[in-house]
Rosetta silent file (secondary structure, phi, psi, omega in degrees, C-alpha in Angstrom):
SEQUENCE: MIDEDNIIDNDNDEVLYPELIRKKGRFPTIEIDIGNIPKKFENNWTNTVVKITKEWVIDRKYTKKGTLWIWTAPSYNFQNNMTWSEFIMAQGLPKDFFNYLCTQLKHNFGKNIVKFSEYVEFSDEWMSICHVEKRKVWQEDDPYTYKQI
SCORE:     score description
SCORE:     0.000 S_00000001
   1 L     0.000  137.655 -178.623    0.000    0.000    0.000 S_00000001
   2 L   -85.855  138.772  178.391    1.280    3.425   -0.909 S_00000001
   3 L   -64.038  125.324 -176.324    1.557    6.058    1.810 S_00000001
   4 H   -59.672  -29.161  178.999   -1.292    8.536    1.271 S_00000001
   5 H   -65.178  -22.338 -178.859    1.024   11.482    1.991 S_00000001
   6 H   -96.159    0.947 -175.648    2.999   10.568   -1.143 S_00000001
   7 L   -70.657  -41.881 -173.866    0.017   10.250   -3.446 S_00000001
   8 E   -99.569  129.690  173.195   -0.272   13.906   -4.483 S_00000001
   9 E  -101.918   97.898 -173.820    2.510   15.804   -6.209 S_00000001
  10 L   -62.781  -26.685  179.178    1.424   19.400   -5.546 S_00000001
  11 L   -66.524  -34.579 -177.234    3.890   20.835   -8.069 S_00000001
  12 L  -110.250    0.254 -176.355    2.214   18.988  -10.932 S_00000001
  13 L    50.928   52.649  179.592   -1.263   18.503   -9.466 S_00000001
  14 E  -120.842  150.764  170.667   -1.053   14.760  -10.028 S_00000001
  15 E  -112.902  122.664  177.583   -2.272   11.751   -8.095 S_00000001
  16 E   -97.315  132.690  179.658    0.003    8.743   -8.374 S_00000001
  17 L    50.909   57.484 -179.809   -1.594    5.320   -7.932 S_00000001
  18 L   -64.716  148.814  178.096   -5.024    6.600   -6.855 S_00000001
  19 L   -87.567   83.480  179.561   -7.177    4.194   -4.900 S_00000001
  20 L   -63.681  143.191  179.642  -10.055    3.936   -7.356 S_00000001
  21 L   -81.197  116.319 -178.309  -13.288    2.700   -5.815 S_00000001
  22 L  -131.521   94.883  178.961  -13.954   -0.795   -7.252 S_00000001
  23 L  -104.932  140.426  175.447  -16.775   -2.654   -5.561 S_00000001
  24 L   -77.978  150.528  176.786  -18.114   -5.981   -6.758 S_00000001
  25 L   126.921 -174.615  179.273  -21.824   -6.304   -7.371 S_00000001
  26 E  -102.287  136.709 -176.121  -24.648   -4.781   -9.385 S_00000001
  27 E  -134.866  152.242  176.922  -25.101   -1.013   -9.402 S_00000001
  28 E   -66.824  152.690 -179.617  -27.551    1.441  -10.971 S_00000001
  29 E  -131.788  157.372  166.997  -26.411    3.124  -14.154 S_00000001
  30 E  -103.015  129.930 -179.134  -27.142    6.177  -16.231 S_00000001
  31 E  -107.821  134.604  179.254  -27.467    5.242  -19.888 S_00000001
  32 E  -119.800  126.416  178.127  -26.586    7.642  -22.708 S_00000001
  33 E   -78.580   91.754 -175.595  -27.725    7.015  -26.288 S_00000001
  34 H   -65.560  -29.674  179.700  -24.421    7.767  -28.025 S_00000001
  35 H   -66.367  -18.423 -177.813  -25.942    7.235  -31.472 S_00000001
  36 H  -126.334   16.847  179.407  -28.214   10.253  -30.988 S_00000001
  37 L   -67.375  144.452  178.593  -26.180   12.563  -28.769 S_00000001
  38 L   -54.156  142.302 -174.107  -26.113   16.201  -30.012 S_00000001
  39 H   -53.267  -38.857 -176.583  -23.295   16.781  -32.516 S_00000001
  40 H   -65.882  -13.941  179.382  -21.465   19.315  -30.347 S_00000001
  41 H  -107.024   -2.879 -168.965  -20.941   16.570  -27.716 S_00000001
  42 L   -49.645  -49.257 -174.652  -20.159   13.640  -30.050 S_00000001
  43 L  -103.896    3.479 -176.159  -16.453   13.211  -29.343 S_00000001
  44 L  -142.577   26.233 -175.305  -16.170   14.908  -25.970 S_00000001
  45 H   -64.691  -27.168  178.949  -19.309   14.143  -23.984 S_00000001
  46 H   -67.037  -24.507  174.769  -17.301   12.697  -21.077 S_00000001
  47 H   -61.285  -35.357  177.379  -15.831   16.190  -20.554 S_00000001
  48 H   -66.295  -39.840  177.180  -19.369   17.289  -19.667 S_00000001
  49 H   -61.227  -45.184 -179.593  -19.605   14.472  -17.102 S_00000001
  50 H   -64.565  -42.724  179.665  -16.292   15.564  -15.553 S_00000001
  51 H   -62.019  -45.485  178.333  -17.360   19.235  -15.496 S_00000001
  52 H   -62.100  -42.397  178.853  -20.661   18.396  -13.781 S_00000001
  53 H   -61.581  -45.575 -179.910  -18.813   16.207  -11.268 S_00000001
  54 H   -61.721  -44.389  178.176  -16.317   18.970  -10.502 S_00000001
  55 H   -58.795  -43.241 -179.154  -19.106   21.527   -9.978 S_00000001
  56 H   -65.504  -45.084 -179.375  -20.875   19.141   -7.590 S_00000001
  57 H   -60.346  -44.513  179.944  -17.692   18.340   -5.607 S_00000001
  58 H   -66.618  -47.201 -177.737  -16.884   22.043   -5.186 S_00000001
  59 H   -62.256  -40.587 -177.494  -20.466   23.029   -4.333 S_00000001
  60 H   -89.510   -6.658 -175.565  -20.894   20.233   -1.758 S_00000001
  61 L    52.647   46.407 -175.171  -17.312   20.466   -0.439 S_00000001
  62 L   -71.513  126.190 -174.026  -17.216   16.697   -0.854 S_00000001
  63 L  -110.271   -8.109 -177.828  -14.235   15.161    0.962 S_00000001
  64 L   -86.670  177.614  178.834  -14.660   11.421    0.394 S_00000001
  65 L   -97.014  150.437  175.148  -13.394    9.278   -2.479 S_00000001
  66 E  -163.495  156.732  179.771  -15.424    8.142   -5.446 S_00000001
  67 E  -135.560  136.289  172.838  -14.919    6.931   -8.991 S_00000001
  68 E   -99.429  133.976 -176.786  -17.079    7.249  -12.094 S_00000001
  69 E  -120.420  154.624  179.768  -16.921    4.320  -14.492 S_00000001
  70 E  -133.817  146.157  178.107  -18.032    3.847  -18.105 S_00000001
  71 E  -145.222  137.682 -178.602  -18.941    0.811  -20.177 S_00000001
  72 E  -106.686  136.521  178.756  -20.061    0.637  -23.828 S_00000001
  73 E  -158.882  154.709  172.602  -22.649   -1.837  -25.100 S_00000001
  74 E   -69.230  151.806 -175.895  -25.380   -2.164  -27.718 S_00000001
  75 E  -150.224  149.251  172.721  -28.826   -1.332  -26.374 S_00000001
  76 E  -113.481   19.711 -173.808  -32.502   -1.367  -27.341 S_00000001
  77 E   -81.357   -4.404  178.745  -33.513    0.911  -24.454 S_00000001
  78 E  -119.639  118.474  177.520  -34.180    3.992  -26.616 S_00000001
  79 L    51.202   25.456  178.144  -37.166    3.984  -29.032 S_00000001
  80 L    54.900   25.646  174.295  -36.819    0.174  -29.394 S_00000001
  81 E  -113.505  144.112  177.344  -34.040    0.626  -31.944 S_00000001
  82 E   -68.718  131.709  177.259  -30.565   -0.818  -31.556 S_00000001
  83 E  -145.584  166.252  172.146  -28.060    1.876  -30.688 S_00000001
  84 E   -89.315  132.604  178.874  -24.715    2.099  -28.938 S_00000001
  85 E  -121.818  149.817  170.748  -25.017    3.215  -25.351 S_00000001
  86 E  -109.321  128.913  178.484  -22.537    4.329  -22.753 S_00000001
  87 E  -105.106  131.543  178.584  -23.406    3.301  -19.209 S_00000001
  88 E  -109.423  133.568  177.436  -22.114    5.406  -16.301 S_00000001
  89 E  -126.849  136.392  176.497  -21.709    3.937  -12.828 S_00000001
  90 E  -110.030  130.313  175.417  -20.711    5.865   -9.699 S_00000001
  91 E  -123.810  131.316  179.773  -18.947    4.105   -6.843 S_00000001
  92 L    87.819   -4.772  179.632  -18.223    5.782   -3.527 S_00000001
  93 L  -107.038  146.634 -174.955  -20.400    8.792   -4.368 S_00000001
  94 L   -72.311  162.841 -178.715  -23.797    9.376   -2.728 S_00000001
  95 H   -59.588  -35.982 -179.080  -27.149    8.836   -4.413 S_00000001
  96 H   -64.130  -29.521  174.405  -27.857   12.578   -4.531 S_00000001
  97 H   -65.555  -45.984 -177.390  -24.781   12.999   -6.754 S_00000001
  98 H   -61.464  -41.399  176.510  -26.044   10.333   -9.149 S_00000001
  99 H   -63.640  -43.844  178.183  -29.468   12.019   -9.325 S_00000001
 100 H   -61.046  -45.663 -179.763  -27.813   15.406   -9.893 S_00000001
 101 H   -60.023  -46.150 -179.729  -25.583   13.978  -12.641 S_00000001
 102 H   -61.836  -44.574  178.983  -28.539   12.404  -14.458 S_00000001
 103 H   -61.022  -45.170 -178.924  -30.561   15.636  -14.272 S_00000001
 104 H   -67.840  -37.509  177.980  -27.657   17.729  -15.563 S_00000001
 105 H   -66.988  -38.954  175.374  -26.894   15.294  -18.396 S_00000001
 106 H   -61.370  -41.231  178.784  -30.552   15.367  -19.473 S_00000001
 107 H   -62.447  -40.955 -177.694  -30.366   19.167  -19.474 S_00000001
 108 H   -78.978  -43.659 -171.441  -27.207   19.123  -21.631 S_00000001
 109 H  -100.393  -22.329 -176.893  -27.891   16.204  -23.988 S_00000001
 110 L   114.615  140.336 -175.372  -31.696   15.980  -24.028 S_00000001
 111 L   -66.615  -21.183  178.746  -34.198   14.032  -21.958 S_00000001
 112 L   -88.786   -1.022 -177.435  -34.608   11.382  -24.693 S_00000001
 113 L  -104.099  -22.905 -174.293  -30.844   10.732  -24.802 S_00000001
 114 E  -125.838  139.136  175.408  -30.201   10.115  -21.087 S_00000001
 115 E  -158.005  156.637  168.561  -32.019    7.911  -18.592 S_00000001
 116 E   -66.967  140.807 -176.206  -31.599    5.926  -15.434 S_00000001
 117 E  -125.166 -168.926 -175.640  -30.997    2.382  -16.550 S_00000001
 118 E   -71.191  168.050  172.937  -30.817   -1.100  -15.147 S_00000001
 119 E   -75.540  133.334 -176.746  -28.478   -2.391  -12.501 S_00000001
 120 E  -124.840  143.743  178.833  -25.311   -3.650  -14.164 S_00000001
 121 E   -72.494  129.036  175.812  -22.580   -5.923  -12.815 S_00000001
 122 L   -77.492  137.715  178.314  -19.260   -4.145  -12.266 S_00000001
 123 L  -147.886  179.173  179.983  -16.294   -5.891  -13.903 S_00000001
 124 L   -67.545  -11.241  179.736  -12.780   -5.233  -15.157 S_00000001
 125 L   -74.685  -16.895  179.975  -14.249   -4.125  -18.510 S_00000001
 126 L   -73.399  141.898  178.570  -15.359   -0.806  -17.014 S_00000001
 127 E  -112.469  145.259  179.707  -13.043    2.177  -17.629 S_00000001
 128 E   -77.064  139.612  172.172  -12.715    5.130  -15.266 S_00000001
 129 E   -90.604  -48.614  178.535  -14.058    8.506  -16.398 S_00000001
 130 E  -161.832  168.398 -177.659  -12.742   10.382  -13.380 S_00000001
 131 E  -132.496  138.673  178.746  -11.874    9.969   -9.717 S_00000001
 132 E  -107.992  127.964 -179.817  -12.825   12.182   -6.760 S_00000001
 133 E  -161.838  138.181  176.656  -10.337   12.532   -3.927 S_00000001
 134 L    55.509   42.765  177.013   -9.304   15.313   -1.507 S_00000001
 135 L    61.620   25.106  178.636  -12.139   17.620   -2.709 S_00000001
 136 E  -135.215  161.912  177.855  -10.791   17.531   -6.278 S_00000001
 137 E  -111.799  135.430 -174.793  -11.605   15.732   -9.510 S_00000001
 138 E  -126.005  145.033  175.672   -8.906   13.766  -11.322 S_00000001
 139 E  -124.469  146.244 -177.221   -8.707   12.204  -14.788 S_00000001
 140 E   -62.859  130.164  174.508   -6.397    9.444  -15.966 S_00000001
 141 E  -102.517  -40.668  172.620   -3.251   10.665  -17.696 S_00000001
 142 E  -150.974  176.111 -174.181   -1.609    7.236  -17.870 S_00000001
 143 L   -57.801  -17.413 -176.550   -2.305    3.936  -16.076 S_00000001
 144 L  -115.770  -10.492 -172.354   -0.579    5.146  -12.889 S_00000001
 145 E  -127.861  133.631  173.804   -1.153    8.897  -12.880 S_00000001
 146 E  -116.977  138.232  179.490   -4.274   11.027  -12.660 S_00000001
 147 E  -104.167  145.856  179.261   -4.182   14.794  -13.313 S_00000001
 148 E   -69.487  138.494  177.696   -6.326   17.355  -11.540 S_00000001
 149 L   -98.778    0.000    0.000   -9.161   18.827  -13.581 S_00000001
């Protein structure tokens, strides 16, 4: 285990070897219809997720750890047509954050593009979107380093 005092390099605003929250089990997800997302968000929609997360962390002065995860899969959950969906899962963050995130994503992307979805099993196939630690939001720079957003 790495000493927590050595995790943050204040000169570079980096977290080395962050302790991402990885719990086994089934968790609720937010589903985004990537096939119909507004054009201005097509290649950078996760930046909106990170921005919303950062606003929430600052506003709530949130001090605990949490990790947002993403998984891509085909889906028939929108208008009964097959589309590609991105599923977002939050671990270590409270339910009110997840509700806030879903509401804000609907506001940004459209209510027919975003919805609460089924409970999905967490596995190694999920990729991190961002990590919350020490009242800051971090994004992966390389497999061992996260940079402050």
